[in-house]
Short mmCIF file of C-alpha atoms in Angstrom, two decimals:
data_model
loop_
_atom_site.label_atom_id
_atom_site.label_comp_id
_atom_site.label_asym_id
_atom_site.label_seq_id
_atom_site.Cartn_x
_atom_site.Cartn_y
_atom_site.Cartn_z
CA UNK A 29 2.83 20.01 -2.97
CA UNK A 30 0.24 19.07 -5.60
CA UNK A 31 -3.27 20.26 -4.88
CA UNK A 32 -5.95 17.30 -4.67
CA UNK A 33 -8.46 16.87 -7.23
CA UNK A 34 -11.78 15.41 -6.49
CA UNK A 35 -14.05 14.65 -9.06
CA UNK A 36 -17.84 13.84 -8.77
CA UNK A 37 -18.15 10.81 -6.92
CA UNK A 38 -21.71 9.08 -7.80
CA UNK A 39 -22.19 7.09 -4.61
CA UNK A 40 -25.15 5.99 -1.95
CA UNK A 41 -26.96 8.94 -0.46
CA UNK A 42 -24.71 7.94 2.31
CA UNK A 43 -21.62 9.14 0.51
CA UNK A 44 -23.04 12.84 -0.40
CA UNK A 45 -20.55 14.48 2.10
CA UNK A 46 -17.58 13.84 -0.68
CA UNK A 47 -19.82 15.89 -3.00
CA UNK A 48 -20.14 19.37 -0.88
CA UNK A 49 -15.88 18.42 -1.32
CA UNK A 50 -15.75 18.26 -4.84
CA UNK A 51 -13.42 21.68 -5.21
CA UNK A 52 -10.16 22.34 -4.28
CA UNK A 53 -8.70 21.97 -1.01
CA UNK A 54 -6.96 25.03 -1.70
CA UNK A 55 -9.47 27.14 -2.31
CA UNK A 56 -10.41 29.99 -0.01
CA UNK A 57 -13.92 30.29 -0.72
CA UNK A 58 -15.58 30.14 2.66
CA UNK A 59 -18.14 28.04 3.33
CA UNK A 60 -21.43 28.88 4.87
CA UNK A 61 -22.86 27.43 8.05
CA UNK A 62 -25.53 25.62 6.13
CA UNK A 63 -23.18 23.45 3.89
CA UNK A 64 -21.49 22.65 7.62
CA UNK A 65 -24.59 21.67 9.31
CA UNK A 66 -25.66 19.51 6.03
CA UNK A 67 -21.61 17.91 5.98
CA UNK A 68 -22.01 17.01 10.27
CA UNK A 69 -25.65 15.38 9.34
CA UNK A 70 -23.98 13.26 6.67
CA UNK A 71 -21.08 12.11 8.48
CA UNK A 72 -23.21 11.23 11.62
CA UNK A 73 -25.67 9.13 9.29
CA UNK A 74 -22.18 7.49 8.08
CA UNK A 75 -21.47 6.66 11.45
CA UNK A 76 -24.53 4.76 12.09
CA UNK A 77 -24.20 2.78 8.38
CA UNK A 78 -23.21 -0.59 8.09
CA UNK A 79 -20.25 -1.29 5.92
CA UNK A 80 -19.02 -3.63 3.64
CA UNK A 81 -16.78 -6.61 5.87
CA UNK A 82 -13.46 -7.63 5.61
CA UNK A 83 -11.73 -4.80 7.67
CA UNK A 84 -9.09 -6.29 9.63
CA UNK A 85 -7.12 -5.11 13.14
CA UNK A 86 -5.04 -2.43 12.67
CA UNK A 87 -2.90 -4.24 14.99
CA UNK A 88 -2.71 -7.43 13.36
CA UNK A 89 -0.72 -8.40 10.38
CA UNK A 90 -0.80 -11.32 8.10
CA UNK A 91 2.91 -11.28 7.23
CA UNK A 92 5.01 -13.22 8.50
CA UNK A 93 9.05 -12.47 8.69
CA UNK A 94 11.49 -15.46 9.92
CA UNK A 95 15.16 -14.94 10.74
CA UNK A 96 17.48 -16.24 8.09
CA UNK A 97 18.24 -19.52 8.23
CA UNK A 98 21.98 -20.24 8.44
CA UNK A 99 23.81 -21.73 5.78
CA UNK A 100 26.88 -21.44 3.24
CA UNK A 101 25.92 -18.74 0.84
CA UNK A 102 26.60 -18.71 -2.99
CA UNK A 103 29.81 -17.59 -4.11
CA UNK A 104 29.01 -16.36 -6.92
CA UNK A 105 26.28 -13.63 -5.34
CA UNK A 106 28.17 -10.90 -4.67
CA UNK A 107 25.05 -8.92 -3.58
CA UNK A 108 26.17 -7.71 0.45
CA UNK A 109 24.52 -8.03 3.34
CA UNK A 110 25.06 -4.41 3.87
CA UNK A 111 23.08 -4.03 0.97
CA UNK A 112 20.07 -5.99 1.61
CA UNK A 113 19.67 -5.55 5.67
CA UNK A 114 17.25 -2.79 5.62
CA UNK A 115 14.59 -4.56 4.37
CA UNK A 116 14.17 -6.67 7.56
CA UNK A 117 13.02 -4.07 9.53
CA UNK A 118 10.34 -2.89 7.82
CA UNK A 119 6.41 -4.43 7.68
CA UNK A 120 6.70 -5.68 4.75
CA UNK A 121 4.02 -6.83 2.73
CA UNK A 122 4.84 -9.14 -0.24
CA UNK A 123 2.85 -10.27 -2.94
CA UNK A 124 4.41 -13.20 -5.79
CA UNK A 125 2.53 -12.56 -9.01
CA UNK A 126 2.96 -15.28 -11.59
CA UNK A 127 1.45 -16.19 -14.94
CA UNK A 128 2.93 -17.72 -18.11
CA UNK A 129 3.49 -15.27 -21.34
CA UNK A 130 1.12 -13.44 -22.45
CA UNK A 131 -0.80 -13.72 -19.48
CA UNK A 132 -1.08 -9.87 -18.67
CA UNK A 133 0.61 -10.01 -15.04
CA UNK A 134 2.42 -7.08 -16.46
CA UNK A 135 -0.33 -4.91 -17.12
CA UNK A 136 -2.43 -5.93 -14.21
CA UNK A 137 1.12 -5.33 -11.76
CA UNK A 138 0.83 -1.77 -13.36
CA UNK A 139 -3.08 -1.23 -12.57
CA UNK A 140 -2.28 -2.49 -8.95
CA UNK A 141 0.81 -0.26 -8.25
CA UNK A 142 -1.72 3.07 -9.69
CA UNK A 143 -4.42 2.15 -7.51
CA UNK A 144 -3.08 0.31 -4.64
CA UNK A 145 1.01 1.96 -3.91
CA UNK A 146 2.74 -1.24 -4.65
CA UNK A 147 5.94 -1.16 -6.33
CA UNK A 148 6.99 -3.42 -9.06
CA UNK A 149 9.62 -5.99 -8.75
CA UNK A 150 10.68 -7.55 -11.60
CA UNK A 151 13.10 -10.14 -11.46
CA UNK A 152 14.11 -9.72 -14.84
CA UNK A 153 14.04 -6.11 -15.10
CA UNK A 154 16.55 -6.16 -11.86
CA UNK A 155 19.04 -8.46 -13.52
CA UNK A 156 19.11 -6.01 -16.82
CA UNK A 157 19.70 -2.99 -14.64
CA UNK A 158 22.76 -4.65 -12.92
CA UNK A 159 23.88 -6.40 -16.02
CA UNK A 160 24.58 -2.80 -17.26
CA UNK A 161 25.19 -0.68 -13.94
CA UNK A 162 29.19 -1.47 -14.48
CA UNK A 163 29.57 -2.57 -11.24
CA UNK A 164 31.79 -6.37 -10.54
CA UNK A 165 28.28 -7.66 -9.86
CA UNK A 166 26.98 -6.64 -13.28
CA UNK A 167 30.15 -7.70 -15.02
CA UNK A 168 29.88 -10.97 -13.72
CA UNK A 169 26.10 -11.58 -15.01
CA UNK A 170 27.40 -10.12 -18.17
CA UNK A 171 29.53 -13.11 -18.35
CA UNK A 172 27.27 -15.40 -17.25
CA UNK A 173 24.67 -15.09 -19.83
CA UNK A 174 27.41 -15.25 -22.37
CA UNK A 175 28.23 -18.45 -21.36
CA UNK A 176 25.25 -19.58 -21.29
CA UNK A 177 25.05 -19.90 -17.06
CA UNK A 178 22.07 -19.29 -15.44
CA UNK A 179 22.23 -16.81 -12.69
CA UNK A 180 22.13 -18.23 -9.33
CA UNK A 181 19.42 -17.97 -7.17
CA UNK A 182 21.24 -16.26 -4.35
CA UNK A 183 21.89 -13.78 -6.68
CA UNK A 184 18.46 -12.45 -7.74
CA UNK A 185 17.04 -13.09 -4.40
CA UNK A 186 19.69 -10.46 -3.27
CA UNK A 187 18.65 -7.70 -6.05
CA UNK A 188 15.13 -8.16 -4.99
CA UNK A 189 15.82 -8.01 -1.35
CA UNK A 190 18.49 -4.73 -2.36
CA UNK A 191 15.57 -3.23 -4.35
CA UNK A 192 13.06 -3.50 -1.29
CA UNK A 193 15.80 -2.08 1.80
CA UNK A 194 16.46 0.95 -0.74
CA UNK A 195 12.70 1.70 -1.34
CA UNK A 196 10.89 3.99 0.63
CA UNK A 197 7.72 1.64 0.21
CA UNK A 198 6.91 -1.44 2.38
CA UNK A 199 4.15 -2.77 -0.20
CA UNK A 200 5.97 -4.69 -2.89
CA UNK A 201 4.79 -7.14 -6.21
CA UNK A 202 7.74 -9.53 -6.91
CA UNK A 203 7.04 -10.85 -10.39
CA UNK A 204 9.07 -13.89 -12.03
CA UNK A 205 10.59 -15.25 -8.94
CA UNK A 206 10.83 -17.55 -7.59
CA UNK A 207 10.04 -19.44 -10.85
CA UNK A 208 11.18 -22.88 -10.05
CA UNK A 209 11.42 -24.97 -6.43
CA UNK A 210 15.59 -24.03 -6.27
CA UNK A 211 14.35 -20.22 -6.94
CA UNK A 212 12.11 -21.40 -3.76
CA UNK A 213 14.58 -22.79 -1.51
CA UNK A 214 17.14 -19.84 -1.88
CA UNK A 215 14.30 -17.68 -1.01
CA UNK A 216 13.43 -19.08 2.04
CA UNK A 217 16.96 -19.05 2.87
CA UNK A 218 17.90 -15.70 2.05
CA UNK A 219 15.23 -13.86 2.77
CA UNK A 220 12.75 -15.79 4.79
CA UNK A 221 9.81 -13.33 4.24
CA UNK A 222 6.17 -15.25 3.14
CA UNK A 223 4.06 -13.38 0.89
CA UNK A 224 0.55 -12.43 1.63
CA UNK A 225 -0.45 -13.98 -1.36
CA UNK A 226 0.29 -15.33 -4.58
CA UNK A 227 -1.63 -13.72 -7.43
CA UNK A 228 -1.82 -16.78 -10.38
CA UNK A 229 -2.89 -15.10 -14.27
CA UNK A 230 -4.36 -18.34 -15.72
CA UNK A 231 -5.00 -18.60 -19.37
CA UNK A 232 -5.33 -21.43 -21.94
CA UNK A 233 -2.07 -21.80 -23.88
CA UNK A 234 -2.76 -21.16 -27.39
CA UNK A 235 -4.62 -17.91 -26.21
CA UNK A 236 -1.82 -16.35 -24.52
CA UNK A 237 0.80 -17.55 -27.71
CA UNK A 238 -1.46 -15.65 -29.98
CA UNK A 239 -0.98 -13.05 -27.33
CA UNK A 240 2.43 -12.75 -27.14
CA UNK A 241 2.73 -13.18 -31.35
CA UNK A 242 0.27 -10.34 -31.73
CA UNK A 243 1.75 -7.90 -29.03
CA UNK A 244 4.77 -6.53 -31.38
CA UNK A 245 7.43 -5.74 -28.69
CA UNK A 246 10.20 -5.92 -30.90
CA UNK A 247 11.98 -8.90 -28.62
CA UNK A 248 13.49 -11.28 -30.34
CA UNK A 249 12.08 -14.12 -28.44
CA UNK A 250 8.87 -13.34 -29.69
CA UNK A 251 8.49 -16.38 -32.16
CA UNK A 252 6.40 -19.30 -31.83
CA UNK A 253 9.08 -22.05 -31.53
CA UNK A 254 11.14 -19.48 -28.48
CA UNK A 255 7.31 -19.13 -26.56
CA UNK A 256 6.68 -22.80 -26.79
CA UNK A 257 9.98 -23.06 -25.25
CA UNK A 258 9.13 -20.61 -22.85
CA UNK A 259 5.54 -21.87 -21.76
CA UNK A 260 7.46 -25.52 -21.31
CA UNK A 261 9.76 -24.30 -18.79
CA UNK A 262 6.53 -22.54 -17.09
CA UNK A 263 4.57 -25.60 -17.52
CA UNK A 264 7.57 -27.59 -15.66
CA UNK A 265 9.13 -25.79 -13.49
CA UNK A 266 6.60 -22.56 -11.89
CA UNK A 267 4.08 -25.01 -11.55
CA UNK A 268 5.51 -26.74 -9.22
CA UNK A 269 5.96 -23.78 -7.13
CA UNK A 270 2.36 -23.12 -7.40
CA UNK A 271 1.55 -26.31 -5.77
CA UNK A 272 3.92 -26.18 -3.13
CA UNK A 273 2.68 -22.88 -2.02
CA UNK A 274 -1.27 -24.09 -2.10
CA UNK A 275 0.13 -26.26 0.54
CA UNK A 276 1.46 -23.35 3.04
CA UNK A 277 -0.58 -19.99 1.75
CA UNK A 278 -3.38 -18.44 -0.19
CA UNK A 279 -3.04 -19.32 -4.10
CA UNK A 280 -5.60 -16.79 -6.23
CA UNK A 281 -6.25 -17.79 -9.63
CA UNK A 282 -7.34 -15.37 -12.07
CA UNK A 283 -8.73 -15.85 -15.66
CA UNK A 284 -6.37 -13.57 -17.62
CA UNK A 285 -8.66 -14.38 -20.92
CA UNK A 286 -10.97 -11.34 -20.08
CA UNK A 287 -10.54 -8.18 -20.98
CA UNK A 288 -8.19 -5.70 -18.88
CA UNK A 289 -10.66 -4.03 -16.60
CA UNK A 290 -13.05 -7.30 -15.92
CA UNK A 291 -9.34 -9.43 -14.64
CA UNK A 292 -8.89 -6.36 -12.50
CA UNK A 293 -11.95 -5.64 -10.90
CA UNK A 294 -11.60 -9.65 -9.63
CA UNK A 295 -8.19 -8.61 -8.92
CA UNK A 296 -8.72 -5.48 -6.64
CA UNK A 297 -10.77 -7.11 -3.55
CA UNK A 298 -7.74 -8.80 -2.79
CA UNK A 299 -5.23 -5.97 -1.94
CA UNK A 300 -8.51 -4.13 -0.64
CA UNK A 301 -7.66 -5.43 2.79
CA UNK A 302 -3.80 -4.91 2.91
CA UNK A 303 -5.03 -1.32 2.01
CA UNK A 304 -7.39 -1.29 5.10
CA UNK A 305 -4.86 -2.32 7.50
CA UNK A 306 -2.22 0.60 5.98
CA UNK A 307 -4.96 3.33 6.44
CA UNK A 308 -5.99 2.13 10.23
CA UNK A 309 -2.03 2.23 11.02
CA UNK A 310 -1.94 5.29 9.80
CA UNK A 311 -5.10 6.50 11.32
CA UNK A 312 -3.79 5.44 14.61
CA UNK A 313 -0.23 6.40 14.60
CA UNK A 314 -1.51 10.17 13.50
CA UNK A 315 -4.12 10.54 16.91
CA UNK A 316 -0.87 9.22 18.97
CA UNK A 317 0.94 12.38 17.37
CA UNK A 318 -1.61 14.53 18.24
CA UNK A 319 -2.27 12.76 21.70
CA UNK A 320 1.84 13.57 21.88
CA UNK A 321 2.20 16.90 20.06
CA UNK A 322 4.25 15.40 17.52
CA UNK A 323 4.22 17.85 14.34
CA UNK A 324 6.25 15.57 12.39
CA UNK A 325 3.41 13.04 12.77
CA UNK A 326 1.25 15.52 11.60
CA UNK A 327 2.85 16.96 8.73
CA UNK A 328 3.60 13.03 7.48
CA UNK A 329 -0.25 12.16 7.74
CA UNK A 330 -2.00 15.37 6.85
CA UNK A 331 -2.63 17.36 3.50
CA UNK A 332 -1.35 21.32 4.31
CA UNK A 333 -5.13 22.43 3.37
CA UNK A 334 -6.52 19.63 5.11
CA UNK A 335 -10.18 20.96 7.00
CA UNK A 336 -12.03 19.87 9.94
CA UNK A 337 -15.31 20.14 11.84
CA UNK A 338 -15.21 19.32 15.77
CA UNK A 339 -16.75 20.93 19.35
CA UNK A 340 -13.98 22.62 19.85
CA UNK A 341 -13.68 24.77 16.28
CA UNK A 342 -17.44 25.98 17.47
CA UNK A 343 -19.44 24.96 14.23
CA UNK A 344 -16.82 26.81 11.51
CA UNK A 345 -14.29 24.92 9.02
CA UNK A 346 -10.78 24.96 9.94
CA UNK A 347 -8.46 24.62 7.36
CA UNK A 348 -4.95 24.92 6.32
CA UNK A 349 -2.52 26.97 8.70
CA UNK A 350 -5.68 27.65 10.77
CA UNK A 351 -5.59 24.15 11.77
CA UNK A 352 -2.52 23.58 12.51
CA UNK A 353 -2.51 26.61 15.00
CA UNK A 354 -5.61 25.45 16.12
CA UNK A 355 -4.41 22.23 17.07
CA UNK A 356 -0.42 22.61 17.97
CA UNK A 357 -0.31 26.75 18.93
CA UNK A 358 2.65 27.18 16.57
CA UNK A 359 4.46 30.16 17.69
CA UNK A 360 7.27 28.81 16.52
CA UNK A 361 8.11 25.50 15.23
CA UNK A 362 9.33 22.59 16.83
CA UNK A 363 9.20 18.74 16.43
CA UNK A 364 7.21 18.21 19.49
CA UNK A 365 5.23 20.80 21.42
CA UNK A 366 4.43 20.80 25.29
CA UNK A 367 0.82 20.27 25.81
CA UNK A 368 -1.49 21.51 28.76
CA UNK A 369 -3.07 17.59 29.12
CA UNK A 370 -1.44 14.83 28.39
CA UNK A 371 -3.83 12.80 26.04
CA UNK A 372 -3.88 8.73 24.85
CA UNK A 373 -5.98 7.58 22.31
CA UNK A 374 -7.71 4.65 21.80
CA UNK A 375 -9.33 3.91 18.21
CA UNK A 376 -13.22 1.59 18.88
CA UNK A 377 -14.59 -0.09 16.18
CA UNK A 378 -12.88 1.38 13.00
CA UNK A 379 -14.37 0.76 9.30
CA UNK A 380 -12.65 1.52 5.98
CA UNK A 381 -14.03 1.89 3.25
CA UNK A 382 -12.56 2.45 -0.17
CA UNK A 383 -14.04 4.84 -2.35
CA UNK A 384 -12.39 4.90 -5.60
CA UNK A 385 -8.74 4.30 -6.18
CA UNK A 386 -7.21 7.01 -4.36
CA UNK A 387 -10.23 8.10 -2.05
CA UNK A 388 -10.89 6.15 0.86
CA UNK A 389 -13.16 6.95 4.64
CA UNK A 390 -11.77 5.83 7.58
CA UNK A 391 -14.56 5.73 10.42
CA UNK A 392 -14.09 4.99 14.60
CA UNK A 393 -14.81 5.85 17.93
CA UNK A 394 -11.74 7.17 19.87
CA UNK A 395 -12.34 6.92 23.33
CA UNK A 396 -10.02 9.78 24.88
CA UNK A 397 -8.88 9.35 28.20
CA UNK A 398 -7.13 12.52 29.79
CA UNK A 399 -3.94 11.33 31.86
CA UNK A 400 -3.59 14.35 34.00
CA UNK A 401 -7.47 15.15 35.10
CA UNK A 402 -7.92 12.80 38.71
CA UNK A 403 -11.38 12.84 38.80
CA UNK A 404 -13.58 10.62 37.16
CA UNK A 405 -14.96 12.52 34.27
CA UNK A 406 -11.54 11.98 32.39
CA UNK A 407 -13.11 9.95 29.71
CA UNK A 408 -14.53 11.41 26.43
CA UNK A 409 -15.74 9.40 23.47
CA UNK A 410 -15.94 10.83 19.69
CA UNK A 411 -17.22 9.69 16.65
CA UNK A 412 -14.77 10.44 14.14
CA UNK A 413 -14.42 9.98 10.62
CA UNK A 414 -11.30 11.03 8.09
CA UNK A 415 -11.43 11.10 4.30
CA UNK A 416 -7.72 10.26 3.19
CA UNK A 417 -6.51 10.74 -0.49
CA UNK A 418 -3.66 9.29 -1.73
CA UNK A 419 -1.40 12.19 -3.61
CA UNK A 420 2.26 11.94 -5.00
CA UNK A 421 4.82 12.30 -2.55
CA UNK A 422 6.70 15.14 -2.67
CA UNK A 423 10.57 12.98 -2.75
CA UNK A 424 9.73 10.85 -5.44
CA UNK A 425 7.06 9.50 -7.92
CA UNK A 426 4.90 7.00 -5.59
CA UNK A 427 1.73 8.69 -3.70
CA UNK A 428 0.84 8.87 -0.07
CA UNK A 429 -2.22 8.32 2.14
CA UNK A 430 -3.23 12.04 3.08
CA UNK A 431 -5.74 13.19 5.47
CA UNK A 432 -7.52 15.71 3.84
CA UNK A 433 -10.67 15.94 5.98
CA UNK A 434 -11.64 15.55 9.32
CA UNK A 435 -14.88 15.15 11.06
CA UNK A 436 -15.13 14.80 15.46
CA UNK A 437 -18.61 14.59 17.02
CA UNK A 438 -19.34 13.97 20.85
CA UNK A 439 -19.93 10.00 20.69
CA UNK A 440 -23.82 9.89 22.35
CA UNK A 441 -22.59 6.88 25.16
CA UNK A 442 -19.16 4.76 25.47
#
């Protein structure tokens, strides 16, 4: 398990409580009462701060998933259902990112995957993998391109959809499909899933040639007459896809033409949201683990040093193994413990706010109501506030929301 890193976050006086954080959530220095009572102080003044809008429901989601539409299905896709079911069952949240060559949609696809968890489709890339996996699928696009053929639609739309069920991720950029209004239709048919958004790298032609000329990849397309060829089929054929989708979602144009970070930093309040909803979900579906006893909920959601001040831990910082025998009673292990009360949660007015790329605050008031008490006083209200980081997961390369701190105060009314 990697240990979290924070480094010296410059923010509003209302932000200082990162700053008494800014070591090691391993060490096992311990800290004095005074940095506590100054940490509470801040984190109460956060919870009367106003913050910046565009938070949505953790409950609602802008996605939208329709069955599959019958039909007859290519027979030259040889992509199985088998192999592309799992995909429907998760939340899935899609985003199309287009752009003609030379645009930068690559490099920006790779600044949103560090900083926001989505992974990278590319349409092109998935066709090259299975082109040389060996398998009858790969043999046949082999052939294909020998010949000439173009790939059918069904096809990729299958890879992509195969690439998402085997992922462990729900957040997902699809880049170069569909490209034209038959890449479109097959879409719709096969898969059925909208995107959130599309994500459209503008740029004047001649710019993004000089672009491409200048970039030195060593592909042998990379001559003028080949990228004029290339920006006519864009001009054409994605265009038209572009406009169809203005007509039935959000289209977001970005000026490629500036430089890496400026495109970005127009780029990054749009996934800001999606991010939002992820950490509220998460938020929520760790206090109905608690509420439960669930330890696998808690182990999922929370960093093994993570630390917390609340009533009940009598003014000192838990952290680590404290806290989880503080809060579960582990005298030995199991996936979900017996509890004296049996709790439900409900999360009031929650706020995220994203600090940096990987550091974000999640602040609410969770109304507690105790199932088991029968008189009236069974109601207790908190202020709470978490500070999740996201940190690489420990079965593969992509990185995970983490709670690594925890703040509970007695909420003043309900």
């Amino acid at each position: 398990m990697p240990t979290p890193s924070w480094s010296p976050l410059f923010l509003t006086s209302q932000m200082f409580l990162l700053c008494l954080f800014s070591v090691s959530f391993h060490s096992q220095v311990v800290r004095s009462l005074l940095c506590a009572q100054l940490l509470c102080s801040r984190l109460d003044l956060l919870h009367s701060s106003r913050f910046p809008p565009g938070c949505r429901s953790v409950m609602s989601s802008s996605s939208a998933t329709r069955p599959r539409a019958a039909g007859p299905p290519d027979p030259k896709s040889s992509v199985s259902d088998a192999e592309t079911s799992g995909a429907e069952s998760k939340n899935l949240k899609l985003v199309f990112v287009t752009g003609g060559p030379g645009s930068g949609k690559g490099t920006q696809c790779a600044k949103i995957v560090e900083n926001f968890g989505f992974e990278h489709l590319s349409a092109g890339d998935l066709l090259r993998v299975e082109q040389n996996s060996g398998t009858e699928t790969g043999e046949m696009i082999k052939g294909m391109i020998k010949e000439g053929k173009l790939v059918p639609s069904e096809l990729t739309a299958k890879l992509i959809l195969k690439a998402i069920s085997k992922s462990s991720n729900n957040k997902f950029l699809i880049d170069g499909f569909p490209r034209n209004d038959e890449n479109r239709v097959v879409w719709d048919r096969v898969a059925g899933i909208k995107p959130e958004f599309i994500l459209f790298i503008t740029g004047s032609q001649e710019e993004m040639e000089r672009r491409v000329l200048n970039r030195n990849e060593g592909r042998d397309d990379d001559n003028i007459d080949t990228i004029r060829k290339r920006f006519k089929v864009f001009n054409e054929s994605t265009l038209a896809v572009i406009k169809h989708y203005e007509t039935i979602a959000t289209v977001h144009k970005i000026n490629g033409l500036q430089s890496v970070d400026d495109v970005f930093a127009e780029i990054s309040p749009l996934f800001e949201p999606i991010v939002q909803e992820e950490l509220l979900q998460a938020t929520v579906e760790l206090l109905e683990g608690l509420d439960s006893g669930n330890y696998k909920t808690y182990q999922r959601y929370c960093h093994p040093s993570v630390t917390v001040f609340e009533p009940n831990s009598q003014g000192q910082l838990v952290e680590g193994m404290d806290l989880r025998n503080f809060k579960f009673n582990l005298g030995s292990a199991t996936d979900r413990l017996s509890l004296t009360q049996r709790l439900r949660s409900t999360v009031v007015a929650p706020k995220v706010t994203i600090l940096s790329s990987g550091v974000a605050l999640v602040l609410f008031t969770r109304v507690l109501k105790i199932l088991n008490k029968p008189e009236d006083g069974d109601i207790e209200a908190y202020n709470e506030t978490g500070v999740w980081q996201r940190l690489k997961a420990e079965d593969g390369p992509r990185k995970d929301w983490k709670l690594v701190h925890y703040h509970r105060s007695v909420a003043p009314t309900i």
